PDB file of C-alpha atoms in Angstrom:
ATOM      1  CA  MET S   1      -0.401 -14.789  -6.112  1.00 51.00           C
ATOM      2  CA  ILE S   2      -1.386 -12.807  -8.831  1.00 59.00           C
ATOM      3  CA  ASN S   3       1.517 -12.621 -11.616  1.00 69.00           C
ATOM      4  CA  ASN S   4       3.204  -9.804 -12.830  1.00 85.00           C
ATOM      5  CA  MET S   5       1.987  -7.364  -9.652  1.00 93.00           C
ATOM      6  CA  LYS S   6       3.570  -5.208  -7.614  1.00 96.00           C
ATOM      7  CA  ILE S   7       2.290  -3.287  -4.386  1.00 97.00           C
ATOM      8  CA  LEU S   8       4.030   0.159  -3.877  1.00 98.00           C
ATOM      9  CA  CYS S   9       3.642   2.509  -1.456  1.00 98.00           C
ATOM     10  CA  MET S  10       4.342   6.012  -1.854  1.00 98.00           C
ATOM     11  CA  SER S  11       3.872   9.364   0.324  1.00 98.00           C
ATOM     12  CA  HIS S  12       4.321  12.449   1.327  1.00 97.00           C
ATOM     13  CA  GLY S  13       8.101  11.859   2.813  1.00 97.00           C
ATOM     14  CA  LYS S  14       9.515   8.448   4.386  1.00 98.00           C
ATOM     15  CA  MET S  15       6.166   7.239   5.355  1.00 98.00           C
ATOM     16  CA  ALA S  16       6.257   5.231   2.653  1.00 98.00           C
ATOM     17  CA  GLU S  17       9.894   3.324   3.589  1.00 98.00           C
ATOM     18  CA  GLY S  18       8.529   2.887   7.159  1.00 98.00           C
ATOM     19  CA  VAL S  19       5.229   0.846   6.404  1.00 98.00           C
ATOM     20  CA  VAL S  20       7.206  -1.234   3.936  1.00 98.00           C
ATOM     21  CA  GLN S  21       9.626  -2.180   6.179  1.00 98.00           C
ATOM     22  CA  SER S  22       7.435  -3.206   8.981  1.00 98.00           C
ATOM     23  CA  ALA S  23       5.491  -4.446   6.902  1.00 98.00           C
ATOM     24  CA  LYS S  24       8.370  -6.944   5.807  1.00 97.00           C
ATOM     25  CA  MET S  25       9.391  -7.742   9.229  1.00 97.00           C
ATOM     26  CA  ILE S  26       6.069  -9.157   9.836  1.00 97.00           C
ATOM     27  CA  VAL S  27       5.087 -11.056   6.610  1.00 96.00           C
ATOM     28  CA  GLY S  28       8.823 -11.655   5.246  1.00 95.00           C
ATOM     29  CA  ASP S  29      10.481 -10.220   2.216  1.00 93.00           C
ATOM     30  CA  VAL S  30       8.027 -10.040  -0.407  1.00 93.00           C
ATOM     31  CA  LYS S  31      10.036  -8.895  -3.522  1.00 92.00           C
ATOM     32  CA  TYR S  32       6.574  -7.424  -4.816  1.00 95.00           C
ATOM     33  CA  LEU S  33       6.429  -4.706  -3.018  1.00 97.00           C
ATOM     34  CA  ASP S  34       7.582  -1.559  -3.333  1.00 97.00           C
ATOM     35  CA  TYR S  35       8.094   1.962  -1.791  1.00 98.00           C
ATOM     36  CA  VAL S  36       9.036   5.630  -3.400  1.00 98.00           C
ATOM     37  CA  ASN S  37       9.296   8.231  -0.884  1.00 98.00           C
ATOM     38  CA  ALA S  38       8.084  11.531  -2.028  1.00 97.00           C
ATOM     39  CA  TYR S  39       9.069  15.043  -1.726  1.00 97.00           C
ATOM     40  CA  VAL S  40      12.279  14.111   0.312  1.00 96.00           C
ATOM     41  CA  ASP S  41      15.115  15.662  -2.017  1.00 93.00           C
ATOM     42  CA  LYS S  42      13.268  18.634  -3.516  1.00 91.00           C
ATOM     43  CA  ASP S  43      14.926  18.683  -7.172  1.00 92.00           C
ATOM     44  CA  VAL S  44      12.603  15.655  -7.790  1.00 93.00           C
ATOM     45  CA  ASP S  45       9.866  15.962  -8.957  1.00 95.00           C
ATOM     46  CA  VAL S  46       6.961  13.363  -7.749  1.00 96.00           C
ATOM     47  CA  ASP S  47       5.790  13.298 -11.768  1.00 96.00           C
ATOM     48  CA  ASN S  48       9.095  12.231 -12.824  1.00 96.00           C
ATOM     49  CA  GLN S  49       8.810   9.447  -9.954  1.00 97.00           C
ATOM     50  CA  ILE S  50       6.194   7.865 -10.979  1.00 97.00           C
ATOM     51  CA  LYS S  51       6.826   8.124 -14.557  1.00 97.00           C
ATOM     52  CA  HIS S  52      10.390   6.460 -13.961  1.00 97.00           C
ATOM     53  CA  TYR S  53       8.531   3.583 -12.014  1.00 98.00           C
ATOM     54  CA  LEU S  54       5.799   3.222 -14.449  1.00 97.00           C
ATOM     55  CA  ALA S  55       8.857   2.402 -17.436  1.00 96.00           C
ATOM     56  CA  GLU S  56      10.703  -0.352 -14.508  1.00 97.00           C
ATOM     57  CA  ASN S  57       7.571  -2.301 -14.156  1.00 96.00           C
ATOM     58  CA  ALA S  58       5.610  -1.865 -17.594  1.00 94.00           C
ATOM     59  CA  GLY S  59       3.367  -4.934 -18.154  1.00 92.00           C
ATOM     60  CA  GLN S  60       3.131  -5.110 -14.553  1.00 94.00           C
ATOM     61  CA  THR S  61      -0.392  -5.192 -12.688  1.00 95.00           C
ATOM     62  CA  ILE S  62       0.483  -2.481  -9.783  1.00 97.00           C
ATOM     63  CA  ILE S  63      -1.461  -1.741  -6.550  1.00 98.00           C
ATOM     64  CA  VAL S  64      -0.311   1.705  -5.832  1.00 98.00           C
ATOM     65  CA  CYS S  65      -1.146   3.080  -1.960  1.00 98.00           C
ATOM     66  CA  THR S  66      -1.217   6.312  -1.165  1.00 98.00           C
ATOM     67  CA  ASP S  67      -0.609   8.230   2.171  1.00 98.00           C
ATOM     68  CA  ILE S  68      -3.686  10.599   1.395  1.00 97.00           C
ATOM     69  CA  PHE S  69      -6.919  10.713  -0.596  1.00 97.00           C
ATOM     70  CA  GLY S  70      -6.458  14.280  -2.437  1.00 96.00           C
ATOM     71  CA  GLY S  71      -3.029  15.117  -1.210  1.00 97.00           C
ATOM     72  CA  SER S  72      -0.442  15.823  -4.042  1.00 96.00           C
ATOM     73  CA  VAL S  73       1.027  11.944  -3.833  1.00 98.00           C
ATOM     74  CA  ASN S  74      -2.444  10.455  -4.667  1.00 98.00           C
ATOM     75  CA  ASN S  75      -3.843  13.613  -7.327  1.00 97.00           C
ATOM     76  CA  ASN S  76      -0.406  12.608  -9.612  1.00 97.00           C
ATOM     77  CA  TRP S  77      -1.496   8.756  -9.228  1.00 97.00           C
ATOM     78  CA  LEU S  78      -4.901   9.709 -10.740  1.00 97.00           C
ATOM     79  CA  ARG S  79      -4.029  10.986 -13.428  1.00 94.00           C
ATOM     80  CA  TYR S  80      -2.472   8.141 -14.476  1.00 94.00           C
ATOM     81  CA  MET S  81      -6.273   6.027 -14.138  1.00 88.00           C
ATOM     82  CA  LYS S  82      -7.069   6.656 -17.447  1.00 85.00           C
ATOM     83  CA  GLN S  83      -4.247   5.602 -19.428  1.00 89.00           C
ATOM     84  CA  GLU S  84      -2.865   3.004 -17.771  1.00 88.00           C
ATOM     85  CA  LYS S  85      -5.755  -0.184 -17.161  1.00 88.00           C
ATOM     86  CA  ASN S  86      -3.288  -1.720 -14.996  1.00 94.00           C
ATOM     87  CA  ILE S  87      -3.150   0.205 -12.155  1.00 97.00           C
ATOM     88  CA  TYR S  88      -5.179   0.293  -8.438  1.00 97.00           C
ATOM     89  CA  LEU S  89      -5.119   3.279  -6.771  1.00 98.00           C
ATOM     90  CA  VAL S  90      -5.720   2.873  -2.579  1.00 98.00           C
ATOM     91  CA  ALA S  91      -5.225   6.411  -0.552  1.00 98.00           C
ATOM     92  CA  GLY S  92      -4.795   5.542   3.344  1.00 98.00           C
ATOM     93  CA  LEU S  93      -1.674   3.147   3.381  1.00 98.00           C
ATOM     94  CA  SER S  94      -1.584   2.101   6.872  1.00 98.00           C
ATOM     95  CA  LEU S  95       0.724  -0.911   8.224  1.00 98.00           C
ATOM     96  CA  PRO S  96      -2.751  -3.272   8.656  1.00 98.00           C
ATOM     97  CA  LEU S  97      -3.506  -2.434   4.628  1.00 98.00           C
ATOM     98  CA  LEU S  98      -0.184  -3.007   3.644  1.00 98.00           C
ATOM     99  CA  ILE S  99      -0.077  -6.475   5.776  1.00 97.00           C
ATOM    100  CA  GLU S 100      -3.815  -7.571   4.447  1.00 96.00           C
ATOM    101  CA  LEU S 101      -2.793  -6.765   0.364  1.00 97.00           C
ATOM    102  CA  VAL S 102       0.718  -9.131   1.020  1.00 96.00           C
ATOM    103  CA  LEU S 103      -1.467 -11.732   2.319  1.00 94.00           C
ATOM    104  CA  GLY S 104      -4.708 -11.055  -0.011  1.00 93.00           C
ATOM    105  CA  LEU S 105      -2.438 -11.240  -2.550  1.00 90.00           C
ATOM    106  CA  GLY S 106      -0.104 -14.233  -1.899  1.00 86.00           C
ATOM    107  CA  LYS S 107      -3.166 -16.792  -1.286  1.00 82.00           C
ATOM    108  CA  LYS S 108      -3.659 -19.556  -3.668  1.00 69.00           C
ATOM    109  CA  SER S 109      -7.456 -18.551  -4.669  1.00 72.00           C
ATOM    110  CA  ASN S 110      -8.911 -17.372  -7.879  1.00 75.00           C
ATOM    111  CA  GLU S 111     -10.518 -14.554  -6.216  1.00 81.00           C
ATOM    112  CA  ASN S 112     -10.352 -11.415  -8.381  1.00 92.00           C
ATOM    113  CA  ILE S 113      -8.501  -8.317  -7.346  1.00 93.00           C
ATOM    114  CA  ASN S 114     -10.910  -5.638  -6.666  1.00 94.00           C
ATOM    115  CA  SER S 115     -11.955  -8.490  -4.248  1.00 95.00           C
ATOM    116  CA  ILE S 116      -8.575  -8.530  -2.511  1.00 94.00           C
ATOM    117  CA  ILE S 117      -8.637  -4.822  -2.615  1.00 96.00           C
ATOM    118  CA  GLU S 118     -12.241  -4.452  -0.707  1.00 97.00           C
ATOM    119  CA  ARG S 119     -11.230  -6.773   1.916  1.00 96.00           C
ATOM    120  CA  ALA S 120      -7.642  -4.553   2.630  1.00 97.00           C
ATOM    121  CA  ILE S 121      -9.278  -1.871   3.124  1.00 97.00           C
ATOM    122  CA  GLU S 122     -12.128  -2.714   5.571  1.00 97.00           C
ATOM    123  CA  ASN S 123     -10.410  -4.588   7.766  1.00 96.00           C
ATOM    124  CA  ALA S 124      -7.648  -1.748   7.743  1.00 97.00           C
ATOM    125  CA  LYS S 125     -10.895   0.431   8.580  1.00 96.00           C
ATOM    126  CA  ASN S 126     -11.662  -2.427  11.286  1.00 95.00           C
ATOM    127  CA  SER S 127      -8.044  -2.241  13.156  1.00 95.00           C
ATOM    128  CA  VAL S 128      -8.445   1.018  14.076  1.00 94.00           C
ATOM    129  CA  LYS S 129      -9.404   1.530  17.828  1.00 92.00           C
ATOM    130  CA  PHE S 130      -9.650   4.160  20.924  1.00 93.00           C
ATOM    131  CA  CYS S 131      -9.098   1.625  23.636  1.00 90.00           C
ATOM    132  CA  ASN S 132      -9.950   4.161  25.694  1.00 90.00           C
ATOM    133  CA  GLU S 133     -13.724   3.019  24.594  1.00 90.00           C
ATOM    134  CA  ILE S 134     -12.225  -0.651  25.013  1.00 88.00           C
ATOM    135  CA  ASP S 135     -14.348  -2.505  28.109  1.00 83.00           C
ATOM    136  CA  PHE S 136     -11.416  -5.619  28.555  1.00 78.00           C
ATOM    137  CA  GLU S 137      -9.962  -6.603  31.408  1.00 77.00           C
ATOM    138  CA  VAL S 138      -6.033  -7.396  31.366  1.00 68.00           C
ATOM    139  CA  THR S 139      -4.661 -10.270  32.557  1.00 67.00           C
ATOM    140  CA  LYS S 140      -1.093 -11.337  33.459  1.00 69.00           C
ATOM    141  CA  ASP S 141      -0.203 -14.203  31.632  1.00 68.00           C
ATOM    142  CA  ASP S 142       2.563 -17.046  33.971  1.00 66.00           C
ATOM    143  CA  PHE S 143       5.843 -17.359  31.934  1.00 59.00           C
TER     144      PHE S 143
END
């Protein structure tokens, strides 16, 4: 794993929390995996949540996964891209994406972070299937 690394999931509502909890059920309790729920408290400003997270994690490299490209959470993070050189922003948060990122970062390799992110995005895209269009035969296993 790359040192001083965080993966932050941030979404409208509690989607980020749910995806992180599900990922931890599958890959284990990964300490560098965080979430922030936006817009769950009307008195908490999204930009302040981001500033607070950045202050708490100063010096860390952060992969930020937001729910919707062009959504307010993603747009708020975009404003920090020029001033914070250690942020990688990915829109389209999903469980397959998060698992791929965690597994990719957990490998002991010299692969750069851009390659890990690009592979995770590609594999997450390939995990979306319209199952009615798949030609397969269901077999019953005897246990």
